[in-house]
Coordinates of C-alpha atoms in Angstrom, one line a residue:
X6 CA 104.2 129.7 -64.4
X7 CA 101.4 127.6 -63.0
X8 CA 97.9 127.5 -64.4
X9 CA 95.7 130.4 -63.3
X10 CA 92.2 129.4 -62.0
X11 CA 89.5 131.7 -62.9
X12 CA 86.5 131.9 -60.6
X13 CA 83.4 133.0 -62.5
X14 CA 80.8 135.0 -60.8
X15 CA 77.7 132.8 -59.8
X16 CA 74.7 133.4 -62.0
X17 CA 71.2 133.7 -60.5
X18 CA 69.8 132.3 -57.4
X19 CA 70.8 129.0 -55.8
X20 CA 68.9 126.1 -57.4
X21 CA 67.7 123.2 -55.3
X22 CA 65.9 120.1 -56.4
X23 CA 62.7 121.5 -55.0
X24 CA 63.0 124.8 -56.9
X25 CA 63.9 122.9 -60.1
X26 CA 60.7 120.8 -59.6
X27 CA 58.7 124.0 -59.2
X28 CA 60.0 125.3 -62.5
X29 CA 59.1 122.2 -64.3
X30 CA 55.6 122.4 -62.7
X31 CA 55.1 126.0 -63.8
X32 CA 55.9 125.0 -67.4
X33 CA 52.9 122.7 -67.5
X34 CA 50.4 125.5 -66.5
X35 CA 47.2 126.0 -68.7
X36 CA 47.0 129.7 -69.2
X37 CA 43.5 131.0 -69.2
X38 CA 42.0 128.7 -66.6
X39 CA 42.5 131.2 -63.7
X40 CA 42.0 134.9 -63.8
X41 CA 44.2 137.5 -62.1
X42 CA 41.4 138.5 -59.6
X43 CA 41.1 134.9 -58.5
X44 CA 44.9 134.7 -57.8
X45 CA 44.9 138.1 -55.9
X46 CA 42.1 136.9 -53.6
X47 CA 43.9 133.7 -53.0
X48 CA 47.2 135.5 -52.2
X49 CA 45.5 137.6 -49.6
X50 CA 43.9 134.5 -48.0
X51 CA 47.0 132.3 -47.8
X52 CA 48.1 133.9 -44.5
X53 CA 45.4 132.0 -42.7
X54 CA 47.0 128.7 -43.7
X55 CA 50.4 129.7 -42.2
X56 CA 52.1 129.0 -45.5
X57 CA 53.2 132.6 -45.8
X58 CA 53.2 135.7 -43.5
X59 CA 51.6 139.1 -44.0
X60 CA 54.5 140.7 -45.6
X61 CA 55.1 137.8 -48.1
X62 CA 51.4 138.0 -48.9
X63 CA 51.7 141.7 -49.6
X64 CA 54.6 141.2 -52.0
X65 CA 52.8 138.3 -53.8
X66 CA 49.7 140.5 -54.3
X67 CA 51.9 143.4 -55.7
X68 CA 53.5 140.8 -58.1
X69 CA 50.1 139.6 -59.2
X70 CA 48.7 143.1 -59.7
X71 CA 51.9 144.1 -61.6
X72 CA 51.2 141.5 -64.3
X73 CA 48.4 142.6 -66.8
X74 CA 45.0 140.9 -66.8
X75 CA 45.7 139.9 -70.5
X76 CA 48.8 137.9 -69.4
X77 CA 46.5 135.4 -67.8
X78 CA 44.6 134.8 -71.0
X79 CA 45.4 131.8 -73.2
X80 CA 48.0 133.6 -75.3
X81 CA 49.6 135.5 -72.4
X82 CA 52.6 134.9 -70.2
X83 CA 52.3 136.1 -66.5
X84 CA 55.9 137.0 -65.8
X85 CA 56.9 140.1 -63.9
X86 CA 60.1 141.9 -64.8
X87 CA 60.2 144.6 -62.1
X88 CA 63.5 145.0 -60.2
X89 CA 63.9 144.5 -56.5
X90 CA 64.4 148.2 -56.1
X91 CA 61.0 149.0 -57.6
X92 CA 59.3 146.2 -55.6
X93 CA 60.9 147.5 -52.4
X94 CA 59.5 151.0 -53.1
X95 CA 55.9 149.7 -53.6
X96 CA 55.7 147.5 -50.5
X97 CA 57.9 149.7 -48.2
X98 CA 60.7 147.3 -47.5
X99 CA 64.4 147.3 -48.2
X100 CA 65.9 145.9 -51.3
X101 CA 67.6 143.1 -49.3
X102 CA 64.4 142.2 -47.6
X103 CA 62.6 141.9 -50.9
X104 CA 65.3 139.6 -52.1
X105 CA 64.8 137.4 -49.1
X106 CA 61.0 137.5 -49.5
X107 CA 61.3 136.4 -53.0
X108 CA 63.4 133.5 -52.0
X109 CA 60.8 132.4 -49.4
X110 CA 58.0 132.6 -52.0
X111 CA 60.1 130.5 -54.3
X112 CA 60.7 127.9 -51.7
X113 CA 57.0 127.9 -50.8
X114 CA 56.2 127.1 -54.4
X115 CA 54.2 130.3 -55.0
X116 CA 56.5 131.8 -57.6
X117 CA 59.5 130.7 -59.8
X118 CA 62.4 132.8 -60.9
X119 CA 64.8 132.9 -63.8
X120 CA 67.7 135.3 -63.3
X121 CA 70.0 136.5 -66.1
X122 CA 73.7 136.7 -66.1
X123 CA 73.7 140.2 -64.9
X124 CA 70.8 139.8 -62.5
X125 CA 68.5 141.9 -64.7
X126 CA 65.0 141.1 -65.6
X127 CA 63.8 141.6 -69.1
X128 CA 61.3 140.1 -71.5
X129 CA 62.1 138.3 -74.9
X130 CA 59.7 139.4 -77.7
X131 CA 59.1 137.8 -81.1
X132 CA 58.8 139.7 -84.3
X133 CA 55.2 140.7 -83.4
X134 CA 56.1 142.2 -80.1
X135 CA 54.5 139.4 -78.1
X136 CA 56.5 138.2 -75.0
X137 CA 57.5 134.6 -75.6
X138 CA 60.1 134.2 -72.8
X139 CA 62.2 136.2 -70.4
X140 CA 64.1 136.5 -67.2
X141 CA 61.8 137.5 -64.3
X142 CA 59.4 136.4 -61.8
X143 CA 57.1 133.7 -63.2
X144 CA 53.6 133.4 -61.7
X145 CA 52.4 130.4 -63.7
X146 CA 52.9 128.0 -60.8
X147 CA 50.1 129.8 -59.0
X148 CA 47.8 128.7 -61.9
X149 CA 48.9 125.1 -61.6
X150 CA 48.4 125.1 -57.8
X151 CA 45.3 127.2 -57.6
X152 CA 42.9 124.4 -56.9
X153 CA 45.2 122.9 -54.2
X154 CA 45.8 126.1 -52.4
X155 CA 42.1 127.3 -52.6
X156 CA 41.1 124.0 -51.1
X157 CA 43.6 124.3 -48.3
X158 CA 42.2 127.8 -47.5
X159 CA 38.7 126.5 -47.5
X160 CA 39.6 123.6 -45.2
X161 CA 41.3 126.0 -42.7
X162 CA 38.3 128.3 -42.7
X163 CA 35.9 125.3 -42.2
X164 CA 38.1 124.1 -39.3
X165 CA 38.1 127.6 -37.7
X166 CA 34.3 127.8 -38.0
X167 CA 33.9 124.3 -36.5
X168 CA 36.3 125.2 -33.7
X169 CA 34.4 128.5 -33.0
X170 CA 31.0 126.5 -32.9
X171 CA 32.5 124.0 -30.5
X172 CA 33.9 126.7 -28.3
X173 CA 30.5 128.6 -28.1
X174 CA 28.7 125.4 -27.3
X175 CA 31.2 124.5 -24.6
X176 CA 31.0 127.9 -23.0
X177 CA 27.2 127.8 -23.1
X178 CA 27.0 124.3 -21.6
X179 CA 29.5 125.4 -18.8
X180 CA 27.4 128.5 -18.1
X181 CA 24.1 126.5 -18.1
X182 CA 25.7 123.8 -15.9
X183 CA 26.7 126.2 -13.2
X184 CA 23.3 128.0 -13.4
X185 CA 21.5 124.7 -13.1
X186 CA 23.7 123.8 -10.2
X187 CA 22.6 126.9 -8.3
X188 CA 19.0 126.5 -9.2
X189 CA 18.6 122.7 -8.3
X190 CA 17.4 123.2 -4.8
X191 CA 15.5 119.9 -4.8
X192 CA 18.6 117.8 -4.6
X193 CA 20.5 116.9 -1.6
X194 CA 23.7 118.7 -0.6
X195 CA 25.8 115.5 -1.3
X196 CA 24.4 115.2 -4.9
X197 CA 24.9 118.9 -5.5
X198 CA 28.5 118.8 -4.3
X199 CA 29.3 115.6 -6.3
X200 CA 27.9 117.0 -9.5
X201 CA 29.4 120.4 -8.9
X202 CA 32.9 118.9 -8.4
X203 CA 32.5 117.0 -11.7
X204 CA 31.5 120.2 -13.5
X205 CA 34.6 121.9 -12.1
X206 CA 36.8 119.0 -13.0
X207 CA 35.7 119.1 -16.6
X208 CA 36.4 122.9 -16.6
X209 CA 39.9 122.3 -15.1
X210 CA 40.7 119.5 -17.7
X211 CA 39.7 121.8 -20.6
X212 CA 41.6 124.7 -19.1
X213 CA 41.7 127.8 -21.3
X214 CA 38.8 127.0 -23.7
X215 CA 40.3 129.2 -26.5
X216 CA 43.4 126.9 -26.7
X217 CA 41.7 123.5 -26.4
X218 CA 41.1 121.3 -29.4
X219 CA 37.7 120.9 -31.1
X220 CA 37.6 117.2 -30.1
X221 CA 38.2 118.0 -26.3
X222 CA 35.6 120.8 -26.4
X223 CA 33.0 118.5 -28.0
X224 CA 33.6 115.7 -25.4
X225 CA 33.5 118.3 -22.6
X226 CA 30.2 119.7 -23.9
X227 CA 28.7 116.2 -24.0
X228 CA 29.7 115.6 -20.5
X229 CA 28.4 118.9 -19.2
X230 CA 25.0 118.3 -21.0
X231 CA 24.8 114.9 -19.2
X232 CA 25.5 116.6 -15.9
X233 CA 22.8 119.2 -16.6
X234 CA 20.2 116.4 -17.3
X235 CA 21.1 114.9 -14.0
X236 CA 20.6 118.2 -12.2
X237 CA 17.3 118.7 -14.0
X238 CA 16.4 115.0 -13.2
X239 CA 15.6 114.3 -16.8
X240 CA 14.9 110.7 -17.9
X241 CA 17.7 108.8 -19.5
X242 CA 17.9 109.1 -23.3
X243 CA 17.3 105.3 -23.6
X244 CA 14.0 105.7 -21.7
X245 CA 13.0 108.6 -24.0
X246 CA 13.7 106.3 -27.0
X247 CA 11.6 103.6 -25.7
X248 CA 8.7 106.0 -24.9
X249 CA 8.8 107.2 -28.5
X250 CA 9.0 103.7 -29.9
X251 CA 5.8 102.7 -28.0
X252 CA 3.8 105.5 -29.5
X253 CA 1.0 104.7 -32.0
X254 CA 3.1 106.3 -34.8
X255 CA 6.9 106.7 -34.2
X256 CA 7.2 109.3 -36.9
X257 CA 4.5 111.6 -35.4
X258 CA 5.4 115.2 -35.5
X259 CA 2.2 116.6 -33.7
X260 CA -1.2 115.5 -32.7
X261 CA -2.6 116.1 -36.3
X262 CA -0.6 113.2 -37.8
X263 CA -2.8 111.0 -39.9
X264 CA -2.3 107.2 -39.0
X265 CA -2.9 106.0 -42.6
X266 CA 0.1 108.0 -43.9
X267 CA 2.4 105.7 -45.8
X268 CA 5.8 106.3 -47.5
X269 CA 4.3 104.6 -50.6
X270 CA 2.1 107.6 -51.2
X271 CA 2.3 107.7 -55.0
X272 CA 2.5 104.0 -55.7
X273 CA -0.4 102.5 -57.8
X274 CA -0.1 99.1 -56.1
X275 CA -2.4 98.7 -53.2
X276 CA -0.2 95.9 -51.8
X277 CA 2.5 98.3 -50.8
X278 CA 0.1 100.6 -49.0
X279 CA 0.6 100.1 -45.3
X280 CA 0.1 102.1 -42.2
X281 CA 3.0 103.8 -40.4
X282 CA 2.6 101.3 -37.6
X283 CA 2.9 98.4 -39.9
X284 CA 5.9 99.8 -41.5
X285 CA 7.5 100.1 -38.1
X286 CA 6.7 96.6 -37.2
X287 CA 8.5 95.3 -40.2
X288 CA 11.6 97.4 -39.3
X289 CA 11.8 97.8 -35.6
X290 CA 15.2 99.5 -35.6
X291 CA 14.4 102.0 -38.4
X292 CA 13.6 105.3 -37.0
X293 CA 11.8 106.8 -34.0
X294 CA 14.0 108.7 -31.5
X295 CA 16.6 106.0 -30.9
X296 CA 20.4 106.8 -30.7
X297 CA 20.9 104.7 -33.8
X298 CA 20.4 105.4 -37.5
X299 CA 16.9 106.1 -38.7
X300 CA 17.4 104.1 -41.8
X301 CA 17.8 100.5 -40.4
X302 CA 18.8 99.5 -43.9
X303 CA 22.0 101.5 -43.7
X304 CA 23.4 98.9 -41.4
X305 CA 23.2 96.3 -44.2
X306 CA 26.1 95.6 -46.4
X307 CA 26.2 96.6 -50.1
X308 CA 25.6 93.0 -51.2
X309 CA 22.2 93.0 -49.9
X310 CA 21.2 96.1 -51.9
X311 CA 20.3 94.4 -55.1
X312 CA 16.8 95.3 -55.7
X313 CA 16.3 97.9 -58.6
X314 CA 13.0 99.0 -57.0
X315 CA 12.7 102.9 -57.0
X316 CA 10.1 104.5 -54.9
X317 CA 9.1 108.2 -54.9
X318 CA 10.3 110.2 -51.8
X319 CA 7.7 111.7 -49.6
X320 CA 8.2 115.4 -49.4
X321 CA 8.8 117.3 -46.1
X322 CA 8.6 121.0 -45.4
X323 CA 11.7 123.2 -44.8
X324 CA 10.4 124.0 -41.3
X325 CA 10.4 120.3 -40.5
X326 CA 14.0 120.0 -41.5
X327 CA 14.9 123.0 -39.4
X328 CA 13.1 121.5 -36.4
X329 CA 14.8 118.2 -36.9
X330 CA 18.3 119.5 -37.5
X331 CA 19.2 122.1 -34.8
X332 CA 22.8 121.6 -35.8
X333 CA 22.2 123.9 -38.8
X334 CA 21.7 126.8 -36.3
X335 CA 24.7 125.6 -34.2
X336 CA 27.0 125.8 -37.2
X337 CA 25.6 129.2 -38.3
X338 CA 23.1 128.2 -41.1
X339 CA 19.8 129.8 -41.3
X340 CA 18.2 128.8 -44.6
X341 CA 15.0 130.5 -45.5
X342 CA 14.4 128.6 -48.7
X343 CA 15.3 125.3 -50.3
X344 CA 17.7 127.2 -52.5
X345 CA 19.5 128.5 -49.4
X346 CA 19.8 125.0 -48.0
X347 CA 21.1 123.7 -51.3
X348 CA 23.8 126.4 -51.4
X349 CA 24.8 125.6 -47.8
X350 CA 25.4 121.9 -48.6
X351 CA 29.1 122.2 -49.7
X352 CA 29.9 124.0 -46.4
X353 CA 28.0 121.5 -44.4
X354 CA 29.9 118.7 -46.0
X355 CA 33.2 120.4 -45.0
X356 CA 32.0 120.7 -41.5
X357 CA 31.1 117.0 -41.3
X358 CA 34.1 115.8 -43.3
X359 CA 32.1 114.6 -46.3
X360 CA 34.1 114.3 -49.5
X361 CA 33.1 116.1 -52.7
X362 CA 32.7 112.8 -54.5
X363 CA 30.2 111.5 -51.9
X364 CA 28.2 114.9 -52.1
X365 CA 28.2 114.8 -55.9
X366 CA 26.9 111.2 -56.0
X367 CA 24.2 112.0 -53.5
X368 CA 23.0 115.0 -55.8
X369 CA 23.1 112.9 -58.8
X370 CA 21.1 110.1 -57.3
X371 CA 18.6 112.1 -55.2
X372 CA 18.5 115.6 -56.6
X373 CA 19.6 118.8 -55.0
X374 CA 16.7 119.1 -52.5
X375 CA 16.6 115.5 -51.2
X376 CA 20.5 115.5 -51.2
X377 CA 20.4 118.6 -49.0
X378 CA 18.0 117.0 -46.6
X379 CA 20.3 113.9 -46.4
X380 CA 23.4 116.0 -45.8
X381 CA 21.5 117.9 -43.1
X382 CA 20.4 114.7 -41.4
X383 CA 24.0 113.4 -41.6
X384 CA 25.3 116.6 -40.1
X385 CA 22.8 116.4 -37.1
X386 CA 23.8 112.8 -36.4
X387 CA 27.5 113.7 -36.6
X388 CA 26.9 116.6 -34.3
X389 CA 25.2 114.2 -31.9
X390 CA 28.2 111.8 -32.3
X391 CA 26.0 109.0 -33.4
X392 CA 27.8 108.7 -36.7
X393 CA 31.6 108.2 -36.8
X394 CA 31.9 108.2 -40.6
X395 CA 29.6 110.9 -42.1
X396 CA 30.9 110.3 -45.6
X397 CA 30.3 106.5 -45.4
X398 CA 26.8 107.2 -44.0
X399 CA 25.9 109.5 -46.8
X400 CA 27.2 107.1 -49.4
X401 CA 25.0 104.3 -47.8
X402 CA 22.1 106.6 -48.0
X403 CA 22.8 107.2 -51.6
X404 CA 22.9 103.4 -52.3
X405 CA 19.6 103.0 -50.5
X406 CA 18.1 105.7 -52.6
X407 CA 19.4 104.0 -55.7
X408 CA 17.6 100.9 -54.5
X409 CA 14.4 102.8 -53.7
X410 CA 14.6 101.9 -49.9
X411 CA 15.5 105.3 -48.4
X412 CA 12.8 107.2 -46.6
X413 CA 14.1 110.6 -45.6
X414 CA 10.8 111.8 -44.3
X415 CA 10.9 109.2 -41.6
X416 CA 14.3 110.4 -40.5
X417 CA 13.2 114.1 -40.5
X418 CA 10.0 113.4 -38.4
X419 CA 11.8 111.1 -36.0
X420 CA 14.5 113.7 -35.4
X421 CA 11.9 116.4 -35.0
X422 CA 9.9 114.3 -32.5
X423 CA 13.2 113.5 -30.6
X424 CA 14.1 117.2 -30.4
X425 CA 10.6 118.2 -29.2
X426 CA 10.7 115.7 -26.5
X427 CA 14.1 116.8 -25.3
X428 CA 12.9 120.4 -25.2
X429 CA 9.7 119.4 -23.5
X430 CA 11.5 117.5 -20.7

């Protein structure tokens, strides 16, 4: 008789290299660093990232709530031992559907699974009754990946808010452009038809605004605003900048500005007390309402920043910052105090694409209040498309603050003067 070949029943789920890596990653989890409530909130928010759908999120939340809160403490083990039949009853899906959903969560790296020989799930306890191991649904990988997944959710939400803000600005600019076209009776018919054709061309290129990218909407908004300025016969921005630069004091906010104001307000040395005009003469590119940076020193390389001189920063009022940075209102910020502005800094950084390290260094060097003003100024310049790298711009401001050569008050007053002139015209 020939040899009889015995085919054993396959044990457990199919193991792939990716699933094996997820199992190894789950074994390195530091239990106690993340609570069950944090994981439940994260599981509900993951649908916005496209990583899982609503049904998979529902099952993941049910698994997290099944594990006790104590199992996420340092001495716990967050493993679920419920059967597929019980899970199907709780989420209102069939047993086969639950099995497929678990496989998808396993492939997405949100759970890991260890099946027994008879496909049952059970815990292994020690002599004290504490669970030390078992065959079930392991949630420890969520603890390992919590920071990564939470940051992904934050980025998606920030992108959504930025896209909504760009969409609102575009629709407002398009509406204003068509209204200005109908109200500009002082222009010739040829000019009106030419500008109207350009407005409609921009609208046709964008197409359905809700489906256009943020970059396209911002560029279209800038074009529409330029066309509105032509309809209103406003002076060119370069002419406005020259007009402000020729003022007696380029950092003037209103007619009550005192000409002897100096950024070296608290210095004991009389040699560094100069008027605002004299300061401007020594740095003709630093400030006013030009399209370039208000800190002319930001254009210099880091090798030139070698002076350890530290100067106290002149304080500005919160209302000055709000007038100088209309982008705060554009992105949905309405701070009523310095604390509100400081709390909005992380979100402003995400809107502008500023890294956490750049923000932390700015806070460490300038303090929370001055760093909040610096981030707000950077956001305004990024919104005006005058800064292509907001993170690098903030780092340069931090370097200048370390050398004592950064004057945020000038930037704020210059932006406020520029915005007031744009509104007046």
